[in-house]
Amino acid sequence: MQTIHVAILAVYLLAMVGIALYFARSGRLRGGDDFLFAGRSLPKPVMVATMLVTWVGSGTIIGGANFAYTYGPIAGLVFFLGTPLGILVLLLAARRIRRASRHTIPELLEVRFGTGVRTVAAVVTALAYVGLVASQFIGGGYVVSLITPLSATQGTILVAVVVTLLTVTGGLFSVAYTDFFSAILIVLGLFVSLPLVFAAIGGPAAYWKGLPEQSTTFTGGLTALQLLGYFLPLFLLLLADQNIYQRLTAAKNEREARSSTLGMLFTSFLVFVPVVLLASAAAILMPGINGDMSILGLASEGHLPAVLGGLILAGAVAFVITTGSSFMLSAASNIAYDLYARWAGDVGQRRALVVQRLSVLGIAVVAFGLGLFFPTVLELQMYSYTIYGAAITPVVFAVLFWKRATTAGAVAALVAGAATTIGWQMAGAPGDLNGVIVALPAALVALVVASLVTKAPAPVEAAEPTEV
């Protein structure tokens, strides 16, 4: 533990809490829509930052770094490749997503498939997003335990409290503006660290020569099917990520939504490339450690100057806090708009705000408990990505591209994708394959078969697939 690391972390956390309290007292939160969409008033730099930092969390700085540390830089880039590819698809659809202006993805599905599908999709989304919140809590606990005398569990509790406070007080206003400052901190710390770490190794040539032999191959020692199992979850999640859709809805207009998506595409490389290079370099400088700690170890074990190490560690906490608060806010919207409103009817803006805030508190408790079940961030990350990507994404794309899809097909895909993911995890991931390898085909087969054996929707219901 270094005093400078503790001081930098304390300043960062106090700044985040200060921003949350400012928006809580600013009077901008007049109802549920302001809580979720920040009054649809976010400027472009804040939009780009909040979209970027919402997507990259402990799954990047810890889980993704673990993957690059273990399997090498080329496989690490393949692991992250789903992000820019997914953003390219979103770029084509950004204006239409902004125009649709729904609170949640399940609400969007209801327009085509009815309230039953909306309810099932809301449950699946909430399950996945609670898992992603849990992964942020665990990752944050790791980082805090490196910086302070607290244990990993105590650090997890601290992070859970800060994330919950940030979310429940200011909604997207506080989340988005803390994202903006966190993005600057993260990108600056990663880029300044990169030449210093490579200099410690002896330069790029020494870096490549020092990598384990399997880490210089395309798959890093994995089979092609295993590597595909790591690539698909990120790609599928991003294609229909409710968080990103809600950010696009929060843009001032359709043009801002599209340009912000383009900004997210370019800035994503400013995070993923340094993470892959730093994590794989850590395999040379610190062989045999837990891969979760690869980048964190560079910062905490004296491989970087103390101040820069403190910035990297604070940046890691920033990843966790911003992404955790975003997924927590999004899951709360599912509970408020897709589940509670179905039972209570038109709840109004003020009650929607109260329900979302209470939902945030409940999500925090459940996420903390779920985090105790999974031993690593990477495992929890893959489970959560898969349960969403395999179940929700095929149904969203059916809305966009297949007018023959029916309500029965949508429900079958949601249930098959989610149940297969959970069952595969409980079975211990046979063959060391991630659940997406079986869950995605199961969902697609269920969607197609159930749609074809049930009555085609009437022309008025089966509108032409959206042009993106």
mmCIF file of C-alpha atoms in Angstrom, residues 109-462:
data_model
loop_
_atom_site.group_PDB
_atom_site.id
_atom_site.type_symbol
_atom_site.label_atom_id
_atom_site.label_comp_id
_atom_site.label_asym_id
_atom_site.label_seq_id
_atom_site.Cartn_x
_atom_site.Cartn_y
_atom_site.Cartn_z
ATOM 1 C CA LEU A 109 -40.130 -5.465 -28.424
ATOM 2 C CA GLU A 110 -43.672 -4.958 -27.129
ATOM 3 C CA VAL A 111 -44.550 -2.853 -30.176
ATOM 4 C CA ARG A 112 -44.069 -5.918 -32.394
ATOM 5 C CA PHE A 113 -44.698 -8.896 -30.127
ATOM 6 C CA GLY A 114 -46.992 -7.720 -27.315
ATOM 7 C CA THR A 115 -46.864 -7.357 -23.540
ATOM 8 C CA GLY A 116 -45.999 -11.005 -22.821
ATOM 9 C CA VAL A 117 -42.725 -10.745 -24.711
ATOM 10 C CA ARG A 118 -41.990 -7.447 -22.993
ATOM 11 C CA THR A 119 -42.366 -9.054 -19.572
ATOM 12 C CA VAL A 120 -40.172 -12.060 -20.386
ATOM 13 C CA ALA A 121 -37.539 -9.840 -21.999
ATOM 14 C CA ALA A 122 -37.539 -7.558 -18.953
ATOM 15 C CA VAL A 123 -36.836 -10.479 -16.618
ATOM 16 C CA VAL A 124 -33.995 -11.747 -18.859
ATOM 17 C CA THR A 125 -32.491 -8.251 -19.150
ATOM 18 C CA ALA A 126 -32.652 -7.623 -15.416
ATOM 19 C CA LEU A 127 -30.974 -10.999 -14.714
ATOM 20 C CA ALA A 128 -28.132 -10.234 -17.117
ATOM 21 C CA TYR A 129 -27.623 -6.672 -15.941
ATOM 22 C CA VAL A 130 -27.609 -7.597 -12.277
ATOM 23 C CA GLY A 131 -24.791 -10.010 -13.168
ATOM 24 C CA LEU A 132 -22.887 -7.206 -14.880
ATOM 25 C CA VAL A 133 -23.349 -4.960 -11.845
ATOM 26 C CA ALA A 134 -21.991 -7.790 -9.698
ATOM 27 C CA SER A 135 -18.896 -8.073 -11.925
ATOM 28 C CA GLN A 136 -18.199 -4.372 -11.374
ATOM 29 C CA PHE A 137 -18.529 -4.770 -7.608
ATOM 30 C CA ILE A 138 -16.043 -7.661 -7.607
ATOM 31 C CA GLY A 139 -13.589 -5.835 -9.866
ATOM 32 C CA GLY A 140 -13.768 -2.742 -7.726
ATOM 33 C CA GLY A 141 -13.152 -4.801 -4.621
ATOM 34 C CA TYR A 142 -9.964 -6.181 -6.177
ATOM 35 C CA VAL A 143 -8.657 -2.707 -6.907
ATOM 36 C CA VAL A 144 -9.536 -1.222 -3.531
ATOM 37 C CA SER A 145 -7.846 -4.153 -1.747
ATOM 38 C CA LEU A 146 -4.637 -3.367 -3.653
ATOM 39 C CA ILE A 147 -4.681 0.293 -2.683
ATOM 40 C CA THR A 148 -5.950 0.183 0.909
ATOM 41 C CA PRO A 149 -5.750 -2.151 3.935
ATOM 42 C CA LEU A 150 -9.296 -3.350 3.176
ATOM 43 C CA SER A 151 -9.908 -6.941 2.111
ATOM 44 C CA ALA A 152 -11.415 -7.702 -1.307
ATOM 45 C CA THR A 153 -14.822 -8.280 0.290
ATOM 46 C CA GLN A 154 -14.649 -5.037 2.248
ATOM 47 C CA GLY A 155 -13.540 -3.237 -0.911
ATOM 48 C CA THR A 156 -16.501 -4.729 -2.763
ATOM 49 C CA ILE A 157 -18.853 -3.339 -0.132
ATOM 50 C CA LEU A 158 -17.256 0.119 -0.416
ATOM 51 C CA VAL A 159 -17.556 0.120 -4.211
ATOM 52 C CA ALA A 160 -21.164 -1.107 -4.014
ATOM 53 C CA VAL A 161 -22.048 1.777 -1.702
ATOM 54 C CA VAL A 162 -20.409 4.415 -3.934
ATOM 55 C CA VAL A 163 -21.961 3.020 -7.142
ATOM 56 C CA THR A 164 -25.387 2.855 -5.522
ATOM 57 C CA LEU A 165 -25.099 6.399 -4.132
ATOM 58 C CA LEU A 166 -24.012 7.760 -7.509
ATOM 59 C CA THR A 167 -26.927 6.078 -9.279
ATOM 60 C CA VAL A 168 -29.723 6.690 -6.822
ATOM 61 C CA THR A 169 -29.039 10.404 -6.326
ATOM 62 C CA GLY A 170 -28.639 11.915 -9.795
ATOM 63 C CA GLY A 171 -29.635 9.232 -12.290
ATOM 64 C CA LEU A 172 -28.134 9.670 -15.763
ATOM 65 C CA PHE A 173 -27.165 13.292 -15.041
ATOM 66 C CA SER A 174 -24.609 12.280 -12.424
ATOM 67 C CA VAL A 175 -23.676 9.044 -14.220
ATOM 68 C CA ALA A 176 -22.951 10.772 -17.544
ATOM 69 C CA TYR A 177 -20.886 13.647 -16.159
ATOM 70 C CA THR A 178 -18.826 11.360 -13.921
ATOM 71 C CA ASP A 179 -18.312 9.214 -17.035
ATOM 72 C CA PHE A 180 -16.886 12.252 -18.827
ATOM 73 C CA PHE A 181 -14.250 12.959 -16.187
ATOM 74 C CA SER A 182 -13.513 9.246 -15.721
ATOM 75 C CA ALA A 183 -12.924 8.763 -19.461
ATOM 76 C CA ILE A 184 -10.239 11.466 -19.443
ATOM 77 C CA LEU A 185 -8.541 9.874 -16.431
ATOM 78 C CA ILE A 186 -8.648 6.369 -17.923
ATOM 79 C CA VAL A 187 -7.337 7.158 -21.404
ATOM 80 C CA LEU A 188 -4.591 9.444 -20.060
ATOM 81 C CA GLY A 189 -3.363 6.840 -17.580
ATOM 82 C CA LEU A 190 -3.292 3.994 -20.129
ATOM 83 C CA PHE A 191 -1.436 5.933 -22.820
ATOM 84 C CA VAL A 192 1.206 7.383 -20.515
ATOM 85 C CA SER A 193 1.839 3.924 -19.034
ATOM 86 C CA LEU A 194 2.354 2.150 -22.347
ATOM 87 C CA PRO A 195 5.806 3.525 -23.334
ATOM 88 C CA LEU A 196 7.087 3.196 -19.765
ATOM 89 C CA VAL A 197 6.135 -0.478 -19.553
ATOM 90 C CA PHE A 198 7.621 -1.245 -22.976
ATOM 91 C CA ALA A 199 10.822 0.561 -21.989
ATOM 92 C CA ALA A 200 11.034 -1.625 -18.870
ATOM 93 C CA ILE A 201 10.827 -4.724 -21.067
ATOM 94 C CA GLY A 202 13.432 -3.446 -23.553
ATOM 95 C CA GLY A 203 11.305 -2.273 -26.447
ATOM 96 C CA PRO A 204 8.818 -3.803 -28.896
ATOM 97 C CA ALA A 205 11.233 -6.469 -30.164
ATOM 98 C CA ALA A 206 12.018 -7.653 -26.647
ATOM 99 C CA TYR A 207 8.303 -7.624 -25.876
ATOM 100 C CA TRP A 208 7.439 -9.964 -28.743
ATOM 101 C CA LYS A 209 10.421 -12.215 -28.052
ATOM 102 C CA GLY A 210 9.544 -12.431 -24.367
ATOM 103 C CA LEU A 211 5.968 -13.618 -24.878
ATOM 104 C CA PRO A 212 5.241 -17.318 -24.303
ATOM 105 C CA GLU A 213 5.211 -19.179 -27.624
ATOM 106 C CA GLN A 214 1.471 -19.882 -27.612
ATOM 107 C CA SER A 215 0.759 -16.203 -26.890
ATOM 108 C CA THR A 216 2.202 -15.225 -30.283
ATOM 109 C CA THR A 217 -0.346 -17.360 -32.161
ATOM 110 C CA PHE A 218 -3.719 -16.207 -33.478
ATOM 111 C CA THR A 219 -5.770 -18.226 -30.985
ATOM 112 C CA GLY A 220 -3.343 -18.112 -28.057
ATOM 113 C CA GLY A 221 -3.597 -21.876 -27.593
ATOM 114 C CA LEU A 222 -7.404 -21.969 -27.671
ATOM 115 C CA THR A 223 -9.378 -23.901 -30.247
ATOM 116 C CA ALA A 224 -11.211 -21.833 -32.833
ATOM 117 C CA LEU A 225 -14.525 -22.738 -31.185
ATOM 118 C CA GLN A 226 -13.275 -21.662 -27.753
ATOM 119 C CA LEU A 227 -12.035 -18.327 -29.140
ATOM 120 C CA LEU A 228 -15.384 -17.805 -30.854
ATOM 121 C CA GLY A 229 -17.014 -18.425 -27.480
ATOM 122 C CA TYR A 230 -15.141 -15.416 -26.083
ATOM 123 C CA PHE A 231 -15.700 -13.164 -29.117
ATOM 124 C CA LEU A 232 -19.462 -13.619 -29.529
ATOM 125 C CA PRO A 233 -20.763 -12.479 -26.105
ATOM 126 C CA LEU A 234 -19.362 -8.936 -26.407
ATOM 127 C CA PHE A 235 -20.500 -8.623 -30.013
ATOM 128 C CA LEU A 236 -24.021 -9.884 -29.331
ATOM 129 C CA LEU A 237 -24.466 -7.793 -26.202
ATOM 130 C CA LEU A 238 -23.447 -4.575 -27.927
ATOM 131 C CA LEU A 239 -25.819 -5.140 -30.853
ATOM 132 C CA ALA A 240 -28.828 -4.867 -28.551
ATOM 133 C CA ASP A 241 -27.357 -3.344 -25.392
ATOM 134 C CA GLN A 242 -30.129 -1.497 -23.611
ATOM 135 C CA ASN A 243 -27.578 0.799 -21.975
ATOM 136 C CA ILE A 244 -26.306 2.072 -25.318
ATOM 137 C CA TYR A 245 -29.823 2.375 -26.752
ATOM 138 C CA GLN A 246 -30.803 4.497 -23.743
ATOM 139 C CA ARG A 247 -27.736 6.695 -24.206
ATOM 140 C CA LEU A 248 -28.697 7.283 -27.839
ATOM 141 C CA THR A 249 -32.196 8.198 -26.694
ATOM 142 C CA ALA A 250 -30.639 10.702 -24.276
ATOM 143 C CA ALA A 251 -28.919 12.538 -27.145
ATOM 144 C CA LYS A 252 -30.233 15.977 -28.090
ATOM 145 C CA ASN A 253 -31.257 14.831 -31.580
ATOM 146 C CA GLU A 254 -30.716 12.119 -34.196
ATOM 147 C CA ARG A 255 -27.626 13.763 -35.629
ATOM 148 C CA GLU A 256 -26.008 13.911 -32.197
ATOM 149 C CA ALA A 257 -26.866 10.245 -31.638
ATOM 150 C CA ARG A 258 -25.118 9.170 -34.826
ATOM 151 C CA SER A 259 -22.038 11.356 -34.347
ATOM 152 C CA SER A 260 -21.727 10.190 -30.724
ATOM 153 C CA THR A 261 -21.751 6.578 -31.892
ATOM 154 C CA LEU A 262 -18.963 7.394 -34.345
ATOM 155 C CA GLY A 263 -17.043 8.996 -31.482
ATOM 156 C CA MET A 264 -17.492 5.848 -29.413
ATOM 157 C CA LEU A 265 -16.054 3.776 -32.289
ATOM 158 C CA PHE A 266 -12.834 5.797 -32.474
ATOM 159 C CA THR A 267 -12.331 6.224 -28.733
ATOM 160 C CA SER A 268 -12.863 2.499 -28.063
ATOM 161 C CA PHE A 269 -9.469 1.809 -29.675
ATOM 162 C CA LEU A 270 -7.877 4.262 -27.220
ATOM 163 C CA VAL A 271 -8.851 1.854 -24.447
ATOM 164 C CA PHE A 272 -8.750 -1.677 -25.864
ATOM 165 C CA VAL A 273 -5.389 -1.508 -27.637
ATOM 166 C CA PRO A 274 -3.451 -0.208 -24.580
ATOM 167 C CA VAL A 275 -5.237 -2.731 -22.325
ATOM 168 C CA VAL A 276 -4.205 -5.655 -24.564
ATOM 169 C CA LEU A 277 -0.599 -4.457 -24.854
ATOM 170 C CA LEU A 278 -0.202 -3.687 -21.146
ATOM 171 C CA ALA A 279 -1.797 -6.947 -20.001
ATOM 172 C CA SER A 280 0.291 -9.089 -22.347
ATOM 173 C CA ALA A 281 3.416 -7.158 -21.312
ATOM 174 C CA ALA A 282 2.567 -8.005 -17.701
ATOM 175 C CA ALA A 283 2.915 -11.692 -18.643
ATOM 176 C CA ILE A 284 6.610 -10.950 -19.252
ATOM 177 C CA LEU A 285 7.228 -8.733 -16.234
ATOM 178 C CA MET A 286 5.070 -10.716 -13.775
ATOM 179 C CA PRO A 287 4.710 -14.323 -14.973
ATOM 180 C CA GLY A 288 2.488 -16.681 -13.002
ATOM 181 C CA ILE A 289 0.211 -14.128 -11.334
ATOM 182 C CA ASN A 290 -3.589 -14.133 -11.394
ATOM 183 C CA GLY A 291 -4.452 -12.673 -14.804
ATOM 184 C CA ASP A 292 -7.138 -10.487 -13.226
ATOM 185 C CA MET A 293 -4.321 -8.511 -11.644
ATOM 186 C CA SER A 294 -2.169 -8.017 -14.756
ATOM 187 C CA ILE A 295 -2.679 -4.277 -15.332
ATOM 188 C CA LEU A 296 -3.437 -3.607 -11.683
ATOM 189 C CA GLY A 297 -0.178 -5.318 -10.736
ATOM 190 C CA LEU A 298 1.814 -3.055 -13.057
ATOM 191 C CA ALA A 299 0.376 -0.103 -11.165
ATOM 192 C CA SER A 300 0.658 -1.456 -7.633
ATOM 193 C CA GLU A 301 3.939 -3.419 -7.721
ATOM 194 C CA GLY A 302 6.331 -0.612 -8.637
ATOM 195 C CA HIS A 303 6.528 -1.112 -12.421
ATOM 196 C CA LEU A 304 5.180 2.407 -12.900
ATOM 197 C CA PRO A 305 5.921 5.680 -11.068
ATOM 198 C CA ALA A 306 3.798 6.026 -7.939
ATOM 199 C CA VAL A 307 1.668 8.906 -9.221
ATOM 200 C CA LEU A 308 1.001 7.194 -12.559
ATOM 201 C CA GLY A 309 0.289 3.922 -10.779
ATOM 202 C CA GLY A 310 -2.220 5.762 -8.619
ATOM 203 C CA LEU A 311 -3.885 7.206 -11.736
ATOM 204 C CA ILE A 312 -4.152 3.731 -13.285
ATOM 205 C CA LEU A 313 -5.656 2.296 -10.113
ATOM 206 C CA ALA A 314 -8.056 5.226 -9.780
ATOM 207 C CA GLY A 315 -8.888 4.758 -13.465
ATOM 208 C CA ALA A 316 -9.687 1.111 -12.793
ATOM 209 C CA VAL A 317 -12.053 2.186 -10.036
ATOM 210 C CA ALA A 318 -13.493 4.721 -12.482
ATOM 211 C CA PHE A 319 -14.176 1.898 -14.946
ATOM 212 C CA VAL A 320 -16.006 -0.008 -12.250
ATOM 213 C CA ILE A 321 -18.050 2.867 -10.864
ATOM 214 C CA THR A 322 -19.182 4.269 -14.202
ATOM 215 C CA THR A 323 -20.075 0.926 -15.776
ATOM 216 C CA GLY A 324 -21.684 -0.418 -12.611
ATOM 217 C CA SER A 325 -23.843 2.666 -12.192
ATOM 218 C CA SER A 326 -24.908 2.523 -15.844
ATOM 219 C CA PHE A 327 -26.025 -1.106 -15.726
ATOM 220 C CA MET A 328 -27.677 -0.531 -12.368
ATOM 221 C CA LEU A 329 -29.624 2.430 -13.761
ATOM 222 C CA SER A 330 -30.639 0.442 -16.824
ATOM 223 C CA ALA A 331 -31.810 -2.600 -14.842
ATOM 224 C CA ALA A 332 -33.831 -0.305 -12.588
ATOM 225 C CA SER A 333 -35.637 1.004 -15.668
ATOM 226 C CA ASN A 334 -36.686 -2.573 -16.522
ATOM 227 C CA ILE A 335 -38.177 -3.032 -13.079
ATOM 228 C CA ALA A 336 -39.951 0.331 -13.107
ATOM 229 C CA TYR A 337 -41.250 0.506 -16.682
ATOM 230 C CA ASP A 338 -41.485 -3.119 -17.833
ATOM 231 C CA LEU A 339 -42.544 -4.905 -14.647
ATOM 232 C CA TYR A 340 -43.960 -2.495 -12.042
ATOM 233 C CA ALA A 341 -45.861 -0.373 -14.578
ATOM 234 C CA ARG A 342 -47.429 -3.543 -16.034
ATOM 235 C CA TRP A 343 -48.927 -4.287 -12.623
ATOM 236 C CA ALA A 344 -49.683 -0.768 -11.389
ATOM 237 C CA GLY A 345 -50.724 0.875 -14.664
ATOM 238 C CA ASP A 346 -49.778 4.471 -15.452
ATOM 239 C CA VAL A 347 -47.549 5.313 -12.486
ATOM 240 C CA GLY A 348 -46.669 8.883 -13.485
ATOM 241 C CA GLN A 349 -43.244 10.529 -13.571
ATOM 242 C CA ARG A 350 -42.813 11.081 -9.830
ATOM 243 C CA ARG A 351 -43.727 7.530 -8.856
ATOM 244 C CA ALA A 352 -41.539 6.158 -11.666
ATOM 245 C CA LEU A 353 -38.643 8.085 -10.140
ATOM 246 C CA VAL A 354 -39.321 6.583 -6.691
ATOM 247 C CA VAL A 355 -39.644 3.038 -8.086
ATOM 248 C CA GLN A 356 -36.382 3.352 -10.007
ATOM 249 C CA ARG A 357 -34.538 4.560 -6.939
ATOM 250 C CA LEU A 358 -35.902 1.733 -4.789
ATOM 251 C CA SER A 359 -35.008 -0.713 -7.564
ATOM 252 C CA VAL A 360 -31.420 0.519 -7.531
ATOM 253 C CA LEU A 361 -31.157 -0.355 -3.848
ATOM 254 C CA GLY A 362 -32.577 -3.835 -4.425
ATOM 255 C CA ILE A 363 -30.265 -4.470 -7.375
ATOM 256 C CA ALA A 364 -27.244 -3.534 -5.253
ATOM 257 C CA VAL A 365 -28.106 -6.171 -2.649
ATOM 258 C CA VAL A 366 -28.807 -8.944 -5.184
ATOM 259 C CA ALA A 367 -25.684 -8.116 -7.240
ATOM 260 C CA PHE A 368 -23.467 -8.322 -4.168
ATOM 261 C CA GLY A 369 -24.854 -11.777 -3.353
ATOM 262 C CA LEU A 370 -24.449 -12.990 -6.950
ATOM 263 C CA GLY A 371 -20.832 -11.862 -6.969
ATOM 264 C CA LEU A 372 -20.054 -14.360 -4.200
ATOM 265 C CA PHE A 373 -21.027 -17.261 -6.528
ATOM 266 C CA PHE A 374 -18.521 -16.541 -9.340
ATOM 267 C CA PRO A 375 -14.778 -16.817 -8.581
ATOM 268 C CA THR A 376 -13.504 -14.412 -11.273
ATOM 269 C CA VAL A 377 -14.677 -11.304 -13.066
ATOM 270 C CA LEU A 378 -14.113 -12.951 -16.466
ATOM 271 C CA GLU A 379 -16.449 -15.858 -15.655
ATOM 272 C CA LEU A 380 -19.205 -13.574 -14.385
ATOM 273 C CA GLN A 381 -18.677 -11.278 -17.365
ATOM 274 C CA MET A 382 -19.077 -14.122 -19.896
ATOM 275 C CA TYR A 383 -22.187 -15.447 -18.133
ATOM 276 C CA SER A 384 -23.886 -12.053 -18.082
ATOM 277 C CA TYR A 385 -22.957 -11.145 -21.662
ATOM 278 C CA THR A 386 -24.205 -14.503 -22.904
ATOM 279 C CA ILE A 387 -27.530 -14.569 -21.094
ATOM 280 C CA TYR A 388 -28.358 -11.203 -22.678
ATOM 281 C CA GLY A 389 -26.748 -11.609 -26.078
ATOM 282 C CA ALA A 390 -28.089 -15.089 -26.746
ATOM 283 C CA ALA A 391 -31.629 -14.370 -25.549
ATOM 284 C CA ILE A 392 -32.354 -10.711 -26.366
ATOM 285 C CA THR A 393 -30.275 -9.970 -29.469
ATOM 286 C CA PRO A 394 -31.920 -12.565 -31.777
ATOM 287 C CA VAL A 395 -35.362 -11.178 -30.892
ATOM 288 C CA VAL A 396 -34.282 -7.576 -31.501
ATOM 289 C CA PHE A 397 -32.878 -8.551 -34.889
ATOM 290 C CA ALA A 398 -36.083 -10.411 -35.696
ATOM 291 C CA VAL A 399 -37.892 -7.095 -35.233
ATOM 292 C CA LEU A 400 -35.436 -5.423 -37.605
ATOM 293 C CA PHE A 401 -35.020 -8.034 -40.303
ATOM 294 C CA TRP A 402 -37.617 -10.852 -40.248
ATOM 295 C CA LYS A 403 -41.284 -9.975 -40.653
ATOM 296 C CA ARG A 404 -42.353 -13.643 -40.332
ATOM 297 C CA ALA A 405 -41.254 -13.801 -36.679
ATOM 298 C CA THR A 406 -44.188 -14.341 -34.305
ATOM 299 C CA THR A 407 -44.829 -13.729 -30.643
ATOM 300 C CA ALA A 408 -44.451 -17.458 -29.928
ATOM 301 C CA GLY A 409 -41.075 -17.431 -31.670
ATOM 302 C CA ALA A 410 -39.894 -14.432 -29.660
ATOM 303 C CA VAL A 411 -40.907 -16.017 -26.350
ATOM 304 C CA ALA A 412 -39.296 -19.323 -27.336
ATOM 305 C CA ALA A 413 -36.022 -17.582 -28.215
ATOM 306 C CA LEU A 414 -35.956 -15.619 -24.958
ATOM 307 C CA VAL A 415 -36.592 -18.694 -22.827
ATOM 308 C CA ALA A 416 -34.254 -20.979 -24.786
ATOM 309 C CA GLY A 417 -31.370 -18.504 -24.784
ATOM 310 C CA ALA A 418 -31.615 -17.713 -21.080
ATOM 311 C CA ALA A 419 -32.324 -21.272 -19.889
ATOM 312 C CA THR A 420 -29.508 -22.773 -21.973
ATOM 313 C CA THR A 421 -27.019 -20.217 -20.648
ATOM 314 C CA ILE A 422 -27.984 -20.881 -17.026
ATOM 315 C CA GLY A 423 -28.068 -24.655 -17.534
ATOM 316 C CA TRP A 424 -24.680 -24.677 -19.254
ATOM 317 C CA GLN A 425 -23.164 -22.678 -16.392
ATOM 318 C CA MET A 426 -24.673 -24.987 -13.768
ATOM 319 C CA ALA A 427 -23.298 -27.995 -15.673
ATOM 320 C CA GLY A 428 -19.793 -26.594 -15.325
ATOM 321 C CA ALA A 429 -19.293 -25.401 -18.940
ATOM 322 C CA PRO A 430 -18.608 -28.799 -20.579
ATOM 323 C CA GLY A 431 -15.614 -28.865 -22.894
ATOM 324 C CA ASP A 432 -14.408 -25.528 -21.483
ATOM 325 C CA LEU A 433 -16.751 -23.804 -23.939
ATOM 326 C CA ASN A 434 -18.588 -20.626 -23.038
ATOM 327 C CA GLY A 435 -22.353 -20.976 -23.006
ATOM 328 C CA VAL A 436 -22.881 -18.763 -26.061
ATOM 329 C CA ILE A 437 -21.710 -21.615 -28.307
ATOM 330 C CA VAL A 438 -24.842 -23.603 -27.414
ATOM 331 C CA ALA A 439 -27.195 -20.857 -26.189
ATOM 332 C CA LEU A 440 -27.171 -18.773 -29.377
ATOM 333 C CA PRO A 441 -28.008 -21.708 -31.707
ATOM 334 C CA ALA A 442 -30.701 -22.825 -29.250
ATOM 335 C CA ALA A 443 -32.301 -19.380 -29.285
ATOM 336 C CA LEU A 444 -32.132 -19.082 -33.086
ATOM 337 C CA VAL A 445 -33.635 -22.544 -33.636
ATOM 338 C CA ALA A 446 -36.393 -21.800 -31.126
ATOM 339 C CA LEU A 447 -37.146 -18.473 -32.821
ATOM 340 C CA VAL A 448 -37.353 -19.943 -36.317
ATOM 341 C CA VAL A 449 -39.205 -23.170 -35.484
ATOM 342 C CA ALA A 450 -41.778 -21.595 -33.153
ATOM 343 C CA SER A 451 -42.414 -18.795 -35.658
ATOM 344 C CA LEU A 452 -42.890 -21.166 -38.590
ATOM 345 C CA VAL A 453 -45.298 -23.503 -36.775
ATOM 346 C CA THR A 454 -47.512 -20.672 -35.529
ATOM 347 C CA LYS A 455 -49.766 -18.366 -37.482
ATOM 348 C CA ALA A 456 -48.006 -15.577 -39.317
ATOM 349 C CA PRO A 457 -48.713 -12.110 -37.913
ATOM 350 C CA ALA A 458 -51.272 -9.999 -39.723
ATOM 351 C CA PRO A 459 -49.817 -7.498 -42.210
ATOM 352 C CA VAL A 460 -50.573 -4.602 -39.880
ATOM 353 C CA GLU A 461 -48.578 -6.312 -37.117
ATOM 354 C CA ALA A 462 -45.759 -7.503 -39.309
#
